[in-house]
Amino acid sequence: MFRKLGVLGVCAAIVACSGDPNQVILSCNAAQPPTVALGVGNYVSLDQTCATFPANASTTDSAEYLVVAQSAGGKPGAAAGYELRASSLLTASVVGPPMSAARTARPGGALAAQFDHYLRDLARSPAVVPPGERLDARAAVSAVQQVVTPPVVGGYRVFKHVCANLGCTTWDTVTAVVKAMSGHVAIYVDTLRPGDLSQADLDSLAQIFDQHVYAIDTATFGHEPDIDNNGVVIALLSGIINSLSPSATCFTSGYVAGFFFSPDLDIQVSSLYDNGEIMYGLVADTSTPPRYNSCNHPIASVKRLLPPTFLHELEHMISYTQHVRVRRPAPAEDIWLDEALANYAEELGARSYLAEGDTNAFNRYVLDNLNDAYEYLEAPQDHYLIAPDDQNLPSNGAGWLFVRYLMDQIGDTLARKLVNTALTGTSNISTQSAVPFETLVQGWALANWASDLPLPGFTPRPELRYKSWQFRQAFAALKARDTTGRYPVPFPFVPLVMAGAQVSVAGTLRAGSGQYVRVMQAPSAPTFTLVFTGPGSVPLPTTINPRLVVLRLR
């Protein structure tokens, strides 16, 4: 599941995002298109439909521009058809590269993605009363703080509503015993379906959960509410979680490694569920055949898999707490941003190991994010940033890249601001960063290509850089160690290349993402004009905030 990647380039510098006098908004007059006159390294953003590029005055050197036909906003899942063409062409006839085929999903796979989407939707829905229960005024949890009573190793607790299928329409009651504790984390193990982790394994996991999961997430995003007054987050390990992923599909559709269940914290119904801060995880199962009606899960694999899973799920728990419970009746965070922040949490957990010199753990923790980012960059025009769900791994990769870029530009304290608010989505980002979303997303789009571009004479501006990653080096490290063909090229991002007078691209703009074209202008080549419209030259809808972003490369 995990491969050693070697040490990836990491830079600790973080700078603030500032305004750029060279980034201007141009309007379009079809009779007199605005002229894009840029020095190398500068860029412009056009808010309408056409722009003229001046003749190349050099008789020996080509000019080159990176042109991004982008949706700089919109609601999750917003999309619209577009054409980008030279004005001498009547219509766009060349469609961008076809959508890349999805490679083998990460350990969670499609089944886990569907289940996670169900859980995130559940967090955005009205309170659901479990079967056999009834909701009344007394069901709401009291806001009065009680005396904190921590659990003790060897103590028992009954969990009455543990999801027993992917729709959580059937439930199992689990009696579990505290097997290990460390700081703010208690590991409970199902007494009937305990799995094969030893006491030493559980003690080790408890320490990792406390130091590399709980400490990282709470320092970054804030805290859970402690509604059960025990002073800890519970990690409940049970073979029931294994059985959510049947053996018939475990290897083809993936499996559920763990989750957070929002009704456990819903202020209206939590007392009818398990009324506490609980993360659910699978257990090691080395039996033949597997005893929990799923695939085998080796001990070493489970020990590697659970910490990053809980990093991810604890962010969801904290986000739900701060958005919905603390600031009720505020809505839960938009799925795409919630997922991006949870993936960012995984990266932070990785960096906590890097600070200790453990590059192998760092590489294991960041591999899923790098996989998803690789697949997004292979074909950004085919995927969303502002996605309607979290089931498309390349779109999840876009979300992680964008949040990583935000933290590099604004500062890592932004993460806590994004979680501790009633705002959601793009308005949350604009408000907490004090920078318009379209400015941020345009800078990010250019940074994906320009950040560490090894082009003589070109130096990206500060707002066009990732400060914490050199992705060309990171992806080249993946490629160098790949024996499966998963990473066919050292850097997956390969824009279309066209001469200015021959630009002709059509497709679909997806919210937050866009089509990239490297536009070449030969020595002494004349002026050319690009037109950016909807299909058949109709205006592009303002609902997707269309922008034509141009960066001069040489």
XYZ file of C-alpha atoms in Angstrom:
554
model
C 0.000 0.000 0.000
C 2.852 2.357 0.784
C 6.193 2.857 -0.947
C 9.343 4.575 0.229
C 9.695 7.842 -1.652
C 12.947 9.160 -0.288
C 13.282 12.636 1.158
C 11.039 15.106 -0.613
C 12.023 18.747 -0.963
C 10.575 20.798 1.870
C 10.959 24.522 2.477
C 9.696 26.025 5.712
C 9.372 29.605 4.513
C 5.869 31.091 4.592
C 5.084 34.539 3.226
C 1.988 36.675 3.235
C -0.083 37.129 0.129
C -0.009 40.690 -1.106
C -1.533 42.663 -3.933
C 0.278 42.676 -7.264
C 0.244 45.864 -9.334
C 0.893 43.768 -12.430
C -2.231 41.673 -11.894
C -4.935 43.855 -13.444
C -8.463 43.134 -14.568
C -9.018 43.958 -18.220
C -12.359 44.379 -19.915
C -12.966 43.299 -23.479
C -14.127 45.467 -26.331
C -14.572 43.304 -29.420
C -13.761 46.230 -31.686
C -10.654 47.163 -29.708
C -9.503 44.157 -27.654
C -7.225 44.992 -24.707
C -3.562 44.352 -25.371
C -1.692 41.958 -23.089
C 1.712 43.636 -22.766
C 3.653 41.741 -20.094
C 7.220 41.409 -18.972
C 8.499 37.906 -18.262
C 7.148 36.696 -14.921
C 4.132 39.022 -14.841
C 0.505 38.096 -15.391
C -2.942 39.535 -16.006
C -6.501 38.412 -15.386
C -9.134 39.200 -17.991
C -12.705 39.264 -16.815
C -14.367 39.063 -20.221
C -13.866 37.521 -23.609
C -10.917 38.654 -25.703
C -7.345 39.915 -25.634
C -4.714 40.850 -28.193
C -1.097 39.789 -27.819
C 1.488 42.126 -29.357
C 3.797 41.060 -32.147
C 7.021 39.385 -31.102
C 9.683 42.026 -31.691
C 12.546 39.543 -31.396
C 13.941 38.047 -34.576
C 15.656 35.201 -32.702
C 13.646 34.288 -29.589
C 10.152 32.884 -29.215
C 7.675 34.434 -26.812
C 5.675 32.104 -24.586
C 2.582 32.600 -22.449
C 0.729 30.288 -20.106
C -2.973 30.901 -20.728
C -5.556 29.486 -18.314
C -9.223 29.460 -19.274
C -10.537 29.234 -15.719
C -13.641 29.192 -13.604
C -12.564 31.379 -10.683
C -15.546 30.516 -8.479
C -19.082 29.226 -8.486
C -21.135 26.868 -6.382
C -19.853 23.334 -5.793
C -20.244 21.384 -9.013
C -20.933 24.434 -11.207
C -19.859 23.923 -14.820
C -20.276 25.459 -18.273
C -19.112 24.805 -21.812
C -16.479 27.118 -23.274
C -14.395 27.861 -26.347
C -10.924 29.407 -26.443
C -9.750 30.237 -29.942
C -7.778 32.631 -32.038
C -10.041 35.309 -33.509
C -9.151 34.184 -37.040
C -10.912 30.861 -36.364
C -14.700 30.699 -36.498
C -15.068 27.976 -33.882
C -12.917 25.946 -31.563
C -12.297 22.564 -33.147
C -9.662 21.000 -30.932
C -10.845 19.549 -27.671
C -8.408 19.175 -24.791
C -6.988 15.808 -23.749
C -9.587 13.191 -22.739
C -10.280 12.613 -19.073
C -7.482 10.536 -17.613
C -8.384 7.010 -16.591
C -8.450 6.580 -12.825
C -5.688 4.306 -11.571
C -6.005 1.960 -8.643
C -7.625 3.865 -5.796
C -5.876 4.336 -2.481
C -6.604 1.853 0.320
C -10.038 3.335 0.996
C -11.165 2.986 -2.617
C -14.514 3.769 -4.185
C -16.553 2.041 -1.484
C -14.932 4.098 1.270
C -15.386 7.291 -0.768
C -19.115 6.598 -1.133
C -19.446 5.906 2.581
C -17.515 9.043 3.473
C -19.767 11.064 1.169
C -22.810 9.614 2.936
C -21.360 10.635 6.299
C -20.518 14.185 5.140
C -24.033 14.566 3.722
C -25.430 13.284 7.005
C -23.570 16.056 8.823
C -25.353 18.590 6.609
C -28.819 17.123 7.131
C -31.450 17.548 9.843
C -31.157 15.391 12.936
C -31.894 11.717 12.257
C -33.526 9.755 15.057
C -32.326 6.135 15.213
C -34.871 3.332 14.875
C -36.701 2.536 18.086
C -35.977 5.933 19.626
C -38.078 9.076 19.825
C -36.920 12.669 19.954
C -38.288 15.040 22.559
C -37.129 18.198 24.276
C -35.138 16.200 26.798
C -33.054 14.549 24.098
C -30.883 17.612 23.534
C -27.575 17.505 25.380
C -27.233 19.832 28.349
C -24.794 22.689 27.906
C -23.874 22.556 31.618
C -20.271 21.413 32.088
C -20.033 18.312 34.245
C -17.094 16.931 36.206
C -14.602 15.333 33.829
C -14.206 11.624 34.587
C -11.540 9.965 32.418
C -11.929 6.285 31.548
C -9.509 3.776 33.029
C -7.689 0.919 31.354
C -9.825 -2.176 31.820
C -13.047 -0.185 32.059
C -16.043 -1.093 29.881
C -18.494 0.972 27.858
C -21.474 -0.024 25.744
C -21.790 1.642 22.327
C -25.374 1.150 21.258
C -25.410 2.470 17.684
C -22.407 1.340 15.627
C -23.085 1.383 11.880
C -23.390 -2.184 10.623
C -23.888 -1.357 6.938
C -22.854 1.412 4.555
C -26.205 3.182 4.814
C -26.247 3.003 8.626
C -29.725 1.508 8.415
C -28.745 -1.408 10.641
C -26.834 -1.146 13.887
C -24.847 -3.302 16.264
C -24.390 -2.836 19.967
C -20.742 -3.093 20.965
C -19.387 -3.734 24.418
C -15.793 -2.503 24.419
C -12.982 -2.362 26.935
C -10.338 0.333 27.332
C -7.123 -1.345 26.241
C -4.797 1.659 26.057
C -4.696 5.339 26.998
C -2.327 8.183 26.302
C -3.012 11.841 27.059
C -6.294 12.800 25.420
C -6.933 9.492 23.627
C -8.472 6.243 24.828
C -8.517 3.104 22.670
C -11.554 0.898 23.199
C -11.571 -2.575 21.641
C -14.700 -4.587 20.869
C -14.814 -7.543 23.271
C -16.503 -9.820 20.703
C -14.607 -8.667 17.578
C -11.211 -7.554 18.940
C -8.896 -8.367 16.037
C -5.243 -9.307 16.278
C -3.442 -6.219 17.560
C -1.341 -7.016 20.631
C -1.264 -4.959 23.792
C 2.086 -3.543 22.679
C 0.538 -2.576 19.324
C -2.346 -0.808 21.047
C -0.052 1.018 23.482
C 2.038 2.216 20.551
C -1.057 3.361 18.639
C -2.336 5.245 21.698
C 0.894 7.215 21.884
C 0.811 7.935 18.146
C -2.846 8.985 18.313
C -2.063 11.381 21.141
C 1.195 12.883 19.821
C 0.770 12.744 16.051
C -3.014 12.921 15.694
C -4.769 14.661 18.585
C -1.981 17.158 19.284
C -1.639 18.093 15.606
C -5.346 18.448 14.829
C -6.329 20.356 17.962
C -3.383 22.744 17.681
C -4.295 23.415 14.058
C -8.086 23.439 14.002
C -9.405 23.750 17.559
C -11.058 21.317 19.932
C -13.806 18.763 20.223
C -16.618 19.531 22.723
C -16.136 16.643 25.224
C -19.880 16.120 25.591
C -19.376 12.847 27.468
C -17.155 14.624 30.037
C -14.361 12.067 29.922
C -11.524 14.326 28.753
C -10.580 12.066 25.847
C -11.341 11.264 22.249
C -12.329 7.633 21.849
C -10.894 5.373 19.182
C -13.278 2.397 18.996
C -11.718 -0.535 17.123
C -14.144 -3.237 16.049
C -14.462 -5.992 13.490
C -17.828 -4.437 12.603
C -15.874 -1.763 10.714
C -14.102 -4.501 8.753
C -17.433 -6.080 7.818
C -18.619 -2.849 6.191
C -16.399 -3.904 3.263
C -17.405 -7.426 2.129
C -14.692 -9.819 1.039
C -16.284 -10.097 -2.426
C -15.555 -6.431 -3.159
C -12.804 -5.541 -0.704
C -10.005 -5.898 -3.261
C -11.920 -4.365 -6.161
C -13.846 -1.498 -4.547
C -11.702 -0.901 -1.488
C -12.603 -0.853 2.178
C -13.554 1.432 5.028
C -10.622 2.029 7.365
C -12.401 4.329 9.792
C -14.855 7.192 10.155
C -16.455 9.846 12.359
C -20.244 9.683 12.780
C -21.763 13.150 13.246
C -25.004 12.090 15.075
C -22.775 11.144 18.018
C -22.230 14.917 18.436
C -25.480 16.306 17.062
C -26.856 18.472 19.859
C -30.423 17.322 19.077
C -29.896 13.563 18.941
C -26.457 12.673 20.334
C -27.952 11.291 23.545
C -29.918 8.835 21.397
C -26.696 7.659 19.735
C -23.387 7.271 21.577
C -23.041 10.829 22.857
C -19.312 11.314 22.609
C -16.247 12.129 20.563
C -15.740 8.780 18.855
C -13.669 7.697 15.881
C -14.370 4.226 14.565
C -11.619 2.038 13.119
C -11.088 -1.431 11.728
C -9.043 -4.128 13.410
C -6.240 -6.356 12.211
C -7.565 -9.650 10.846
C -4.954 -12.248 9.930
C -7.248 -15.308 9.943
C -7.829 -17.513 6.907
C -10.571 -17.046 5.920
C -10.967 -13.606 7.497
C -13.201 -13.838 10.548
C -14.993 -10.516 9.974
C -16.420 -11.161 6.483
C -13.944 -8.829 4.811
C -10.452 -9.121 3.365
C -7.384 -9.793 5.475
C -5.843 -6.799 7.199
C -2.286 -7.518 8.372
C -1.170 -6.094 11.690
C 1.550 -3.895 10.189
C -0.883 -2.535 7.612
C -3.486 -1.572 10.224
C -0.849 0.100 12.378
C 0.229 2.204 9.398
C -3.279 2.958 8.203
C -5.136 4.013 11.358
C -3.121 7.134 12.368
C -3.540 9.060 9.075
C -7.169 7.897 8.920
C -7.825 9.352 12.364
C -5.940 12.557 11.502
C -8.425 12.944 8.654
C -11.518 12.017 10.661
C -10.619 14.107 13.712
C -10.502 17.197 11.485
C -14.044 16.341 10.339
C -15.091 15.985 13.991
C -13.586 19.346 14.994
C -15.016 21.089 11.933
C -18.481 19.689 12.648
C -18.183 20.734 16.301
C -17.140 24.299 15.526
C -19.495 24.911 12.604
C -22.641 23.091 13.692
C -22.554 22.492 17.417
C -20.813 25.624 18.715
C -22.379 28.009 16.196
C -25.726 26.338 15.643
C -27.767 26.638 13.527
C -24.818 27.283 11.193
C -24.312 24.679 8.436
C -21.439 22.215 8.209
C -18.527 23.193 5.997
C -18.822 22.605 2.244
C -17.745 19.064 1.466
C -14.886 20.049 -0.852
C -13.269 22.380 1.695
C -13.889 20.065 4.646
C -12.216 17.244 2.724
C -9.316 19.482 1.681
C -8.673 20.503 5.290
C -8.855 16.868 6.429
C -6.260 15.944 3.802
C -4.143 18.875 4.953
C -4.342 17.381 8.461
C -2.773 14.199 7.107
C 0.094 16.238 5.695
C 0.619 17.992 9.028
C 0.811 14.624 10.737
C 3.459 13.647 8.205
C 5.436 16.798 8.940
C 5.395 16.030 12.661
C 7.402 12.913 11.805
C 9.686 14.842 9.486
C 10.548 17.147 12.388
C 11.700 14.026 14.251
C 13.799 12.854 11.299
C 11.470 9.973 10.365
C 11.271 10.393 6.585
C 9.717 6.967 6.052
C 6.675 7.870 8.177
C 6.501 11.271 6.480
C 6.415 9.626 3.062
C 3.742 7.107 4.094
C 1.457 9.806 5.476
C 1.675 12.119 2.445
C 1.501 9.447 -0.247
C -2.292 9.502 -0.621
C -2.313 13.270 -1.064
C 0.503 13.089 -3.607
C -1.343 10.341 -5.507
C -4.510 12.435 -5.707
C -2.595 15.587 -6.653
C -0.750 13.694 -9.384
C -4.034 12.538 -10.884
C -5.499 16.047 -10.735
C -2.501 17.611 -12.450
C -2.640 15.026 -15.227
C -5.886 16.620 -16.418
C -6.994 19.632 -14.336
C -9.588 20.535 -16.958
C -11.427 17.288 -16.214
C -11.864 17.828 -12.470
C -13.213 20.339 -9.997
C -11.582 22.300 -7.242
C -14.995 23.364 -5.875
C -16.349 19.847 -6.129
C -19.947 18.793 -5.370
C -18.761 15.772 -3.374
C -15.621 14.006 -2.164
C -15.857 10.890 -4.324
C -13.460 12.018 -7.048
C -9.902 11.528 -5.836
C -8.314 13.915 -8.383
C -10.700 16.660 -7.230
C -9.683 15.841 -3.651
C -6.103 16.268 -4.830
C -6.995 19.722 -6.158
C -8.488 20.611 -2.772
C -5.349 19.567 -0.898
C -3.124 21.489 -3.324
C -5.278 24.591 -2.935
C -5.341 24.481 0.869
C -1.589 23.843 0.896
C -1.149 26.908 -1.329
C -3.397 28.987 0.961
C -1.371 28.104 4.038
C 1.868 28.910 2.229
C 0.556 32.278 1.094
C -1.530 33.449 4.054
C 0.010 31.548 6.953
C -0.863 28.310 8.714
C -3.063 30.064 11.299
C -5.635 30.340 8.503
C -6.654 26.715 9.070
C -8.051 27.442 12.530
C -9.914 30.494 11.239
C -11.529 28.432 8.473
C -12.814 25.880 10.989
C -13.859 28.193 13.840
C -16.581 30.077 11.996
C -20.147 29.847 10.773
C -19.025 30.680 7.227
C -18.503 28.012 4.586
C -16.871 27.486 1.211
C -15.459 30.271 -0.912
C -16.944 33.041 1.250
C -15.235 31.499 4.271
C -11.899 31.551 2.463
C -12.287 35.140 1.239
C -13.321 36.404 4.673
C -10.693 34.607 6.736
C -7.833 35.350 4.338
C -8.948 38.944 3.586
C -8.179 38.209 -0.086
C -10.857 37.756 -2.775
C -11.341 34.104 -3.626
C -10.856 34.719 -7.352
C -7.450 36.302 -6.637
C -6.367 33.288 -4.605
C -7.640 30.684 -7.045
C -6.015 32.426 -10.008
C -2.660 32.571 -8.218
C -3.015 28.903 -7.294
C -3.826 27.914 -10.873
C -0.648 29.563 -12.113
C 1.433 28.214 -9.212
C 0.584 24.650 -10.213
C 2.737 25.162 -13.318
C 5.052 28.029 -12.437
C 6.025 27.399 -8.811
C 9.308 25.551 -9.416
C 9.451 25.820 -13.209
C 13.078 25.320 -14.349
C 12.952 27.873 -17.163
C 15.999 30.129 -17.731
C 15.155 33.779 -17.294
C 11.862 33.074 -15.517
C 11.359 33.619 -11.791
C 7.825 33.144 -10.438
C 6.419 35.953 -8.341
C 5.934 35.113 -4.617
C 2.170 34.634 -5.014
C 2.778 32.051 -7.755
C 4.760 29.684 -5.554
C 4.253 26.846 -3.149
C 6.585 27.517 -0.242
C 6.425 24.087 1.428
C 6.845 21.829 -1.596
C 8.871 21.513 -4.742
C 6.383 19.351 -6.572
C 8.511 18.669 -9.619
C 11.065 17.053 -7.330
C 8.423 15.251 -5.265
C 6.697 13.695 -8.280
C 10.033 12.823 -9.878
C 10.852 10.915 -6.653
C 7.591 8.979 -7.044
C 8.418 8.176 -10.658
C 11.973 7.086 -9.833
C 10.735 4.516 -7.298
C 7.712 3.339 -9.262
C 7.733 -0.240 -10.547
C 4.012 -0.470 -11.368
C 3.488 2.217 -14.007
C 1.328 4.270 -11.658
C 3.415 7.381 -12.332
C 4.137 7.370 -16.069
C 5.983 10.718 -16.161
C 8.143 12.619 -13.648
C 5.776 15.610 -13.652
C 2.138 14.932 -14.548
C 1.145 18.448 -15.572
C 1.547 18.775 -19.353
C -0.450 21.702 -20.801
C -1.460 21.832 -24.435
C 1.055 23.652 -26.656
C -0.214 25.783 -29.569
C 0.908 28.705 -31.701
C -1.007 31.870 -30.861
C -2.819 32.147 -34.182
C -3.813 28.467 -34.006
C -5.243 28.250 -30.472
C -8.447 26.238 -30.661
C -9.756 24.488 -27.556
C -13.262 23.603 -26.399
C -14.554 21.789 -23.368
C -16.169 22.270 -19.980
C -15.095 24.684 -17.280
C -15.499 23.151 -13.823
C -15.757 25.297 -10.712
C -12.328 26.445 -9.587
C -10.425 24.593 -12.283
C -9.593 25.238 -15.920
C -7.843 24.462 -19.197
C -4.154 25.299 -19.602
C -2.478 26.182 -22.910
C 1.142 27.116 -23.492
C 0.824 29.680 -26.264
C 3.938 30.022 -28.426
C 4.813 33.008 -30.592
C 7.683 32.488 -33.002
C 10.357 35.142 -33.655
C 8.881 38.092 -35.584
C 5.395 36.540 -35.358
C 2.590 39.087 -35.739
C -0.123 40.152 -33.318
C -2.851 37.628 -32.510
C -6.115 37.817 -30.587
C -7.698 35.154 -28.369
C -11.455 34.922 -27.843
C -12.892 33.208 -24.748
C -16.642 32.477 -24.904
C -19.298 29.885 -24.405
C -20.020 27.387 -27.210
C -20.964 29.113 -30.454
C -19.644 32.460 -29.162
C -22.430 32.897 -26.608
C -21.411 34.706 -23.408
C -19.998 32.610 -20.589
C -22.265 32.471 -17.517
C -21.190 34.700 -14.656
C -22.138 31.941 -12.205
C -18.785 30.255 -12.804
C -16.818 33.539 -12.634
C -14.929 32.972 -15.904
C -11.437 34.400 -16.168
C -8.721 34.278 -18.798
C -5.446 34.341 -16.873
C -2.215 34.982 -18.777
C 1.343 34.544 -17.450
C 4.366 35.558 -19.540
C 6.940 32.769 -19.356
C 9.546 34.041 -21.853
